[in-house]
Each structure stands twice: as structure tokens, then as C-alpha cells.
Coordinates of C-alpha atoms in Angstrom, one line a residue:
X276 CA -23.2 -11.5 -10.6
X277 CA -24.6 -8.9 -12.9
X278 CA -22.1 -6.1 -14.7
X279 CA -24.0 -3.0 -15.3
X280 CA -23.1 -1.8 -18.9
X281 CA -24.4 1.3 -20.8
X282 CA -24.0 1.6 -24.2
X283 CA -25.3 4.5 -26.1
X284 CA -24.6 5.9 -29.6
X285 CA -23.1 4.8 -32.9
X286 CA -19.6 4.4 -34.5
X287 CA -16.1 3.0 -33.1
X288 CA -16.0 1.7 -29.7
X289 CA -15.2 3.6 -26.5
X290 CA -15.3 1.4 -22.7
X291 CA -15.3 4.5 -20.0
X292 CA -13.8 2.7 -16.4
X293 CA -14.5 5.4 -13.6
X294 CA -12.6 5.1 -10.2
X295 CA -12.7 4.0 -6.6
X296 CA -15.7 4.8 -5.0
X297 CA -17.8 6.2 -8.0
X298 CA -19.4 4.5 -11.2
X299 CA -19.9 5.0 -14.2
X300 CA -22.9 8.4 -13.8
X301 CA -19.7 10.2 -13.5
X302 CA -18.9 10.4 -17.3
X303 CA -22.5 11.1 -17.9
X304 CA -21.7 14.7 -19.5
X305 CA -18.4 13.1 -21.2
X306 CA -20.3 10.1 -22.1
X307 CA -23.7 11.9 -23.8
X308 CA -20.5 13.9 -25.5
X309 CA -18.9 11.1 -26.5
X310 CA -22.1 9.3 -27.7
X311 CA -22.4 11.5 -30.8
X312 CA -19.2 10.1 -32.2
X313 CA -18.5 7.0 -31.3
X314 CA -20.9 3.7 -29.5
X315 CA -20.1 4.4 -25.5
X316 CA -19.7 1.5 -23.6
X317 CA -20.4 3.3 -19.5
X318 CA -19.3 0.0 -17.0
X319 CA -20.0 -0.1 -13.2
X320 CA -17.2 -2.1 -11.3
X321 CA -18.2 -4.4 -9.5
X322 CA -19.6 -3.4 -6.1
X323 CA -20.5 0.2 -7.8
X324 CA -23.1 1.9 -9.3
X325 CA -25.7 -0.6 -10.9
X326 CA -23.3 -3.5 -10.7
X327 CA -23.6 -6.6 -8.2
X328 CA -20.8 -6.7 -6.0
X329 CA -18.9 -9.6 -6.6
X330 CA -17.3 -10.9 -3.1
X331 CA -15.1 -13.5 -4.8
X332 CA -12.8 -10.5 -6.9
X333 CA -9.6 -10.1 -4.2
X334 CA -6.9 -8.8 -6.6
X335 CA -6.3 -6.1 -10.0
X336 CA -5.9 -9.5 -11.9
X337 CA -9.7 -11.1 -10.9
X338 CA -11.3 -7.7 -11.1
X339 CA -9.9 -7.4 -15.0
X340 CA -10.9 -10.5 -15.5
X341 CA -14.5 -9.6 -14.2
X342 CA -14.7 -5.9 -16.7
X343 CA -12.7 -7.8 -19.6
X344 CA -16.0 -9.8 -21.3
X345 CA -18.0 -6.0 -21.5
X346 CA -14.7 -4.6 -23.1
X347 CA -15.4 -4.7 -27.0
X348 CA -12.3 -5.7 -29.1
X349 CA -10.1 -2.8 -31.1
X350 CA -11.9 0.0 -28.3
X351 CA -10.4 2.6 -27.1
X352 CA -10.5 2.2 -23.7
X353 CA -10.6 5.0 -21.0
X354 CA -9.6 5.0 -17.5
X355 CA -9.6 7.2 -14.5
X356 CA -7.9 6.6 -11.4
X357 CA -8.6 3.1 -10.5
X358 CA -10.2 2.4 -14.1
X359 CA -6.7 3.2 -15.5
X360 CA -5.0 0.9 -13.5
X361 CA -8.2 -1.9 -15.1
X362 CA -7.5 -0.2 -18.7
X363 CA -3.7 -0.6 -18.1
X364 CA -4.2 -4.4 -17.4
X365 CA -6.5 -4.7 -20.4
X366 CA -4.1 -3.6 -22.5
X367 CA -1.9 -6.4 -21.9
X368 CA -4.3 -9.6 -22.8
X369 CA -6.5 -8.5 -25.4
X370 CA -6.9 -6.5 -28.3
X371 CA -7.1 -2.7 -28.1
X372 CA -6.6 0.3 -30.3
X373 CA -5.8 3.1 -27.9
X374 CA -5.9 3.5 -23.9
X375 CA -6.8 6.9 -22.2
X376 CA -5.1 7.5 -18.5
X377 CA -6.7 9.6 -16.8
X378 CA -5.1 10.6 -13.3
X379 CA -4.0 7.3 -13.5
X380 CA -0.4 5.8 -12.8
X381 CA 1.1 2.2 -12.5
X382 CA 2.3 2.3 -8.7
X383 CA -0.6 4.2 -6.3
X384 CA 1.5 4.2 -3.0
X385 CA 5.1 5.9 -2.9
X386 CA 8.3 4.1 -1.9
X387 CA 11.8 5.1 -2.8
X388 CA 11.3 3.7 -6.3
X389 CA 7.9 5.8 -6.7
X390 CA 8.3 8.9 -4.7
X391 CA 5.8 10.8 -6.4
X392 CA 2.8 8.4 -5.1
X393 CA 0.7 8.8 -2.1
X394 CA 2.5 8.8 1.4
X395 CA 2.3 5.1 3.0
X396 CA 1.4 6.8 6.1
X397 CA -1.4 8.8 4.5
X398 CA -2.4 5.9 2.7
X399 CA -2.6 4.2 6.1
X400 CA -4.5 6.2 8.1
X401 CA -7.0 6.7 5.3
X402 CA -7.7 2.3 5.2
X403 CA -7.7 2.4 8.7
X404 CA -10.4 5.4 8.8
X405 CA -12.6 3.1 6.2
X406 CA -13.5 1.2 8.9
X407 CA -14.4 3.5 11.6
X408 CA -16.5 6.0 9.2
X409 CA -17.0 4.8 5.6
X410 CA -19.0 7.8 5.0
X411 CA -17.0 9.7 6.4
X412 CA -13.8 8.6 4.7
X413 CA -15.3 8.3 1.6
X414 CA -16.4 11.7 1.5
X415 CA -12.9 13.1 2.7
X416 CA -11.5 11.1 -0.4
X417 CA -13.7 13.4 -2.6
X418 CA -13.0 16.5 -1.0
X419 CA -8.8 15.4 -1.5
X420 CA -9.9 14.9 -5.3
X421 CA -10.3 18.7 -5.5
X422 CA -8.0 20.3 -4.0
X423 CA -5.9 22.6 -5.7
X424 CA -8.9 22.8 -8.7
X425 CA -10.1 26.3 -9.5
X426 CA -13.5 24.9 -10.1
X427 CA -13.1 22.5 -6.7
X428 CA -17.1 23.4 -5.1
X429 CA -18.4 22.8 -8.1
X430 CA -16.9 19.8 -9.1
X431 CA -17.2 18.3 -5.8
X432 CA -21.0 19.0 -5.8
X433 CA -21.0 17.3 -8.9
X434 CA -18.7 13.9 -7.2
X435 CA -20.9 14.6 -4.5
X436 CA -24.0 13.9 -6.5
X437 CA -23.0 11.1 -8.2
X438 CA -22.1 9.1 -5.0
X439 CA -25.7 9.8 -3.7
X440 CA -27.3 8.6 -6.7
X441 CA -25.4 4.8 -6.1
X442 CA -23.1 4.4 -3.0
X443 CA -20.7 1.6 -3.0
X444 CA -21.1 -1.9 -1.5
X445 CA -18.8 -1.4 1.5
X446 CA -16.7 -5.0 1.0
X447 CA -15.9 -3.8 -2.7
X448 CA -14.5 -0.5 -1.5
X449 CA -12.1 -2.0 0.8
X450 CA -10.9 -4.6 -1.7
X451 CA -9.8 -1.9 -4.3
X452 CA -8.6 0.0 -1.9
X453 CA -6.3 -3.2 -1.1
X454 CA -5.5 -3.4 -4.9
X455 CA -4.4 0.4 -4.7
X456 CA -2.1 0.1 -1.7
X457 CA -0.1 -3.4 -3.4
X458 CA -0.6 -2.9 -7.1
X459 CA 2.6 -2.0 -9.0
X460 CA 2.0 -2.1 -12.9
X461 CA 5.6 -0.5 -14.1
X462 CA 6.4 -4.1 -15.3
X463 CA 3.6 -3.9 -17.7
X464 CA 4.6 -0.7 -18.9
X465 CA 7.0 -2.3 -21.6
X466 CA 4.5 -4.5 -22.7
X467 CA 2.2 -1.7 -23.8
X468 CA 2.2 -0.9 -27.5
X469 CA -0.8 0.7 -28.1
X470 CA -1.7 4.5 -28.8
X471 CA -1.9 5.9 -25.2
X472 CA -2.6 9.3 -24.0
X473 CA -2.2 10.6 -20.4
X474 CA -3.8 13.2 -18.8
X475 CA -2.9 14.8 -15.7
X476 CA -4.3 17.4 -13.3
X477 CA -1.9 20.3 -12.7
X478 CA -2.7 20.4 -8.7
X479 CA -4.1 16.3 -8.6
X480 CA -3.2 15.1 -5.2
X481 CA -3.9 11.7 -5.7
X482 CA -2.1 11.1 -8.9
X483 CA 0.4 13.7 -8.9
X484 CA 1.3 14.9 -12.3
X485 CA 4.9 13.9 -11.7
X486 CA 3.9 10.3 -11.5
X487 CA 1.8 11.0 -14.6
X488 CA 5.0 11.6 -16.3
X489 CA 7.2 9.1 -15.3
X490 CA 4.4 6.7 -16.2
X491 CA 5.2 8.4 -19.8
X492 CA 8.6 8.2 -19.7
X493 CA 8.3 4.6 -19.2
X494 CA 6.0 3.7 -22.1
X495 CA 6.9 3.0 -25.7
X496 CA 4.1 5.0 -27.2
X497 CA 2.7 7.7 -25.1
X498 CA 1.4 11.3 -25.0
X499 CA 1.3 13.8 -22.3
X500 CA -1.0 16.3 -21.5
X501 CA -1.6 18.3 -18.2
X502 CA -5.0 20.5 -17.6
X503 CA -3.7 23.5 -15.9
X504 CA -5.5 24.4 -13.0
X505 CA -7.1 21.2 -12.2
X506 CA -7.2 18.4 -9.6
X507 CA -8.1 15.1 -9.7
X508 CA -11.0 14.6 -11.6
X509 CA -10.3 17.2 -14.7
X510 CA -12.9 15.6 -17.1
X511 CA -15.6 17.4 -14.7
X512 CA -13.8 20.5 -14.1
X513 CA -11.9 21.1 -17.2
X514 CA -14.4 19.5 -19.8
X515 CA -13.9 21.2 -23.2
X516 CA -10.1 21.1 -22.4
X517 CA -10.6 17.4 -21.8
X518 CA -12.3 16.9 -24.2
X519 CA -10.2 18.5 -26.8
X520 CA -7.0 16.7 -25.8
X521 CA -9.2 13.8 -26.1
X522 CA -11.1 14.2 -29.2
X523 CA -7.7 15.2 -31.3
X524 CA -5.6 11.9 -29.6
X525 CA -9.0 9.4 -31.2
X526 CA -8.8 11.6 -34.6
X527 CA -5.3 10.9 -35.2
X528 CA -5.4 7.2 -34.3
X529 CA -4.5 4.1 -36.8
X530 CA -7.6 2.4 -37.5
X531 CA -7.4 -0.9 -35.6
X532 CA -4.9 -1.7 -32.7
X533 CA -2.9 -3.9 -31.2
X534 CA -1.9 -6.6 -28.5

């Protein structure tokens, strides 16, 4: 089972992990930015994009596991949305010198512990729509990545786009979507000593910003920044302001990192 990897450009390692549904053509204008600076490692998941779906991978851990031997040692590693949850895990058995969260948090379905995730209910009805109309439902998950954005019809144009290019192996979407609805990472959370900077979307209705910041509050080493105005996926609709907040968290980093 193949792993689709792109690497472009020169200089200190950077692994960009895109989220549920998508791969990796979605960081293509982050990535070409990205590339002028630093050697840009662009992975598929599994099941996505380029990358064979891999029928064996039933949990967060095996799906790691799968991403880990593409993830360069002492890299910064970048997350959004489900990739955060991958880059989280990373950060816990190997190496790292900085994570990026990007609408990411540890816990993706609210109970009374978590009340800032996503509704069980809603949660429910959307699994249970993936297998009447994965088109359908699929689509309806990028529309709900918008909302709230001041740029929302062109960004969704843009997720839109990107889907086209490589739609998902079916089986792989409704794994992930299983880790999503079981997955709680706070324990890890602790563990984490590495430079990590999160970034939320002021109106994300997948990973509310609240969320964003308790995730923050509950790691040792952490920054947090919010992109006013945006929704879920505020690298494509806020880029320069993305990328600023991104560009000044590498600059200030120590050199190499840590376990």
C-alpha cells in the first residue's frame, strides 16, 4: 500500500497532514509558499488523494502508524482538522521540533467533559447520511466548513475543486469518520512538550474556537491565535494572515526539538 508523498523545496523540514475527506492539493498555495523556505513534505492519507487506501488501518493509533515512516525527524509538523489529531499523535512517539493545529482539537464529539465539540446527534445523523449519499454528505461537510467565513463561496469553490481533482476511497472515509466520533487525545496533551501553535477560525463550526482554547489551556507549551472572520479552513480564506501567524511561530523556534 503506496503513501503518496510530495516533497518540494529546500531547507528545514515541514510534513503538511490535510483533513477528512481532502488531501494533500489543498495546501497547494500554502505549500508552493512554504517551498521557498523550507523542504515541504505534502502526504495523502491513506484512502485520499494519490494514496492507496489501506483497508487494514481501523483506529487514530494504526493510521499514525501508517503517516509516521514519511514524517522526517526534528519537522515541523502541520495539521488540519483530522491531520491535527495524526500530528498530535506524532508528537508523542517520535522526534519533532514544532506541531501546527490547525482547526484541530483533541476530543471531536462533545460530551459534558467537551462541550464545545460537535453535537452527538449532529454527529449522528451526519455518519448515518454517509451511507445513504456519500456525495451528498460529503459535499454538505464542505459547505459546514464555511459557514460563518467572509470569503465562504470562494473558499468553498476552492474545497470544492480539490475534492474533484481526487475523491476519497469510500471505506477510508468512514473509518476516520469512526476515529473522529471515539478519539479523545486530552490524555496526550500532557505529554506534549514541543513548540505548538494553534490556530482557530473565529466562526469554525467544526472546531469551534472555544475548543481551540481549551486545547491551549491544556498544553505545557502552546500559542494561540484566532483568524477573525474565518471558518473552518482559514489557510484558504485567510492566507497571508495564516501565513503570518505561521511564518513568525517557525522563525522564533529552537533549532532542533523534542520527544
Amino acid at each position: 500500500m503506496s503513501v503518496y508523498v510530495e516533497i518540494n523545496g529546500d531547507g528545514p523540514d515541514i510534513v503538511l497532514l490535510h483533513g477528512w475527506a481532502m488531501h494533500g492539493g489543498v495546501f497547494a498555495e500554502v505549500a508552493s509558499l512554504l517551498a521557498k523556505s523550507y523542504r515541504v513534505h505534502n502526504i495523502d492519507l491513506p484512502g485520499h488523494g494519490r494514496s492507496d487506501a489501506d483497508k487494514s488501518i481501523a483506529s487514530l493509533d494504526q493510521l499514525t502508524e501508517r503517516i509516521r515512516p514519511y514524517v522526517p525527524q526534528n519537522a515541523v509538523v502541520l495539521g488540519w482538522s483530522l491531520g491535527g489529531q495524526i500530528a498530535l499523535q506524532l508528537a508523542t512517539c517520535m522526534s519533532l521540533r514544532a506541531l501546527v493545529l490547525v482547526s484541530a482539537t483533541p476530543k471531536f464529539v462533545a460530551d459534558a467533559s467537551w462541550p464545545k465539540g460537535m453535537a452527538p446527534n449532529v454527529f449522528a445523523q451526519f455518519f448515518a447520511r454517509l451511507h445513504e449519499n456519500i456525495d451528498t454528505t460529503v459535499q454538505d461537510f464542505l459547505s459546514l466548513q464555511v459557514r460563518g467565513d467572509v470569503h465562504a463561496m470562494q473558499t468553498l469553490k476552492s474545497l470544492r475543486n480539490s475534492l474533484i481533482q481526487h475523491p476519497p476511497d469510500a471505506q477510508m472515509l468512514e473509518a476516520a469518520l469512526t476515529m473522529l466520533r471515539d478519539m479523545d487525545l486530552r490524555p496526550l496533551l500532557s505529554r506534549i512538550q514541543v513548540p505548538t501553535l494553534l490556530i482557530a477560525g473565529e466562526h469554525d463550526r467544526i472546531a469551534h474556537p472555544a475548543a481551540t482554547q481549551s486545547t491551549h489551556s491544556l498544553m505545557h507549551n502552546s500559542q494561540y491565535i484566532e483568524i477573525k472572520r474565518a471558518g473552518h479552513a482559514c489557510f484558504l480564506s485567510h492566507r497571508d494572515e495564516f501565513m503570518t501567524a505561521l511564518n513568525q511561530f517557525i522563525a522564533q523556534l529552537p533549532l532542533s526539538g523534542a520527544t
